[in-house]
CSV table of C-alpha atoms in Angstrom, one decimal:
chain,number,residue,atom,x,y,z
A,1,UNK,CA,15.1,-16.5,-15.3
A,2,UNK,CA,14.2,-19.3,-17.5
A,3,UNK,CA,12.5,-18.2,-20.9
A,4,UNK,CA,9.3,-19.8,-20.0
A,5,UNK,CA,8.9,-18.2,-16.7
A,6,UNK,CA,6.1,-15.5,-16.1
A,7,UNK,CA,7.6,-12.2,-15.7
A,8,UNK,CA,5.8,-10.4,-12.9
A,9,UNK,CA,7.0,-6.9,-12.7
A,10,UNK,CA,7.2,-5.0,-9.3
A,11,UNK,CA,8.3,-1.3,-8.5
A,12,UNK,CA,9.8,-0.4,-5.2
A,13,UNK,CA,9.5,3.2,-4.5
A,14,UNK,CA,9.6,5.3,-1.3
A,15,UNK,CA,10.0,8.6,0.5
A,16,UNK,CA,9.0,10.8,3.4
A,17,UNK,CA,5.0,11.2,3.8
A,18,UNK,CA,3.4,14.3,4.8
A,19,UNK,CA,1.6,12.4,7.8
A,20,UNK,CA,1.2,9.0,9.1
A,21,UNK,CA,-2.4,8.8,8.1
A,22,UNK,CA,-2.4,9.2,4.4
A,23,UNK,CA,0.0,8.0,1.5
A,24,UNK,CA,0.9,11.5,0.4
A,25,UNK,CA,4.7,12.3,-0.3
A,26,UNK,CA,6.1,15.3,1.3
A,27,UNK,CA,8.1,16.0,-1.9
A,28,UNK,CA,7.5,14.3,-5.1
A,29,UNK,CA,11.0,15.5,-6.3
A,30,UNK,CA,12.5,13.5,-3.5
A,31,UNK,CA,10.6,10.1,-4.0
A,32,UNK,CA,13.3,7.2,-4.2
A,33,UNK,CA,12.6,4.9,-7.2
A,34,UNK,CA,14.7,1.9,-5.9
A,35,UNK,CA,13.9,0.0,-9.1
A,36,UNK,CA,11.9,-2.6,-11.0
A,37,UNK,CA,12.2,-6.2,-10.2
A,38,UNK,CA,11.1,-9.5,-12.1
A,39,UNK,CA,9.6,-11.0,-9.1
A,40,UNK,CA,8.0,-10.3,-5.5
A,41,UNK,CA,10.7,-12.0,-3.8
A,42,UNK,CA,13.4,-9.8,-5.1
A,43,UNK,CA,11.3,-6.6,-4.8
A,44,UNK,CA,10.8,-7.7,-1.3
A,45,UNK,CA,14.4,-7.9,-0.6
A,46,UNK,CA,15.1,-4.4,-2.1
A,47,UNK,CA,12.0,-3.0,-0.1
A,48,UNK,CA,13.3,-4.7,3.3
A,49,UNK,CA,16.6,-3.0,2.7
A,50,UNK,CA,15.6,0.1,2.3
A,51,UNK,CA,12.8,0.3,4.9
A,52,UNK,CA,15.7,-0.9,7.5
A,53,UNK,CA,17.8,2.0,6.3
A,54,UNK,CA,15.2,4.4,7.2
A,55,UNK,CA,13.8,2.7,10.5
A,56,UNK,CA,14.7,5.7,12.4
A,57,UNK,CA,12.3,8.3,10.3
A,58,UNK,CA,8.6,7.5,11.0
A,59,UNK,CA,7.4,9.4,8.1
A,60,UNK,CA,9.6,7.4,5.7
A,61,UNK,CA,7.9,4.7,3.8
A,62,UNK,CA,8.7,2.2,0.9
A,63,UNK,CA,6.2,0.3,-1.1
A,64,UNK,CA,6.1,-2.5,-3.6
A,65,UNK,CA,3.8,-1.7,-6.3
A,66,UNK,CA,2.6,-4.8,-8.4
A,67,UNK,CA,3.3,-3.4,-11.9
A,68,UNK,CA,2.1,-6.6,-13.6
A,69,UNK,CA,-1.4,-6.0,-12.3
A,70,UNK,CA,-1.3,-2.6,-13.8
A,71,UNK,CA,0.0,-3.6,-17.2
A,72,UNK,CA,-2.2,-6.9,-17.5
A,73,UNK,CA,-5.1,-6.7,-15.0
A,74,UNK,CA,-6.6,-10.0,-16.1
A,75,UNK,CA,-3.3,-11.6,-15.6
A,76,UNK,CA,-3.9,-12.9,-12.0
A,77,UNK,CA,-7.1,-14.5,-13.1
A,78,UNK,CA,-5.0,-16.5,-16.2
A,79,UNK,CA,-2.6,-17.6,-13.5
A,80,UNK,CA,-5.3,-19.0,-11.3
A,81,UNK,CA,-6.4,-21.4,-14.1
């Protein structure tokens, strides 16, 4: 990534959910922390790979968390200008 590129961190996590109606993990000790990625595109690729590996388990879900929005909530507004 070039030195002047904006770093937009994304976290990919997943695990088995208690039910299909809520986002409550069945066992927090078994949550799969896939990794932190410098862009949405790289996070999406990791998410997609993990999601495809677990396609046979309907209760298994993976998520992309926009860490940059948590670390700097005003960042999206700054980027829009």
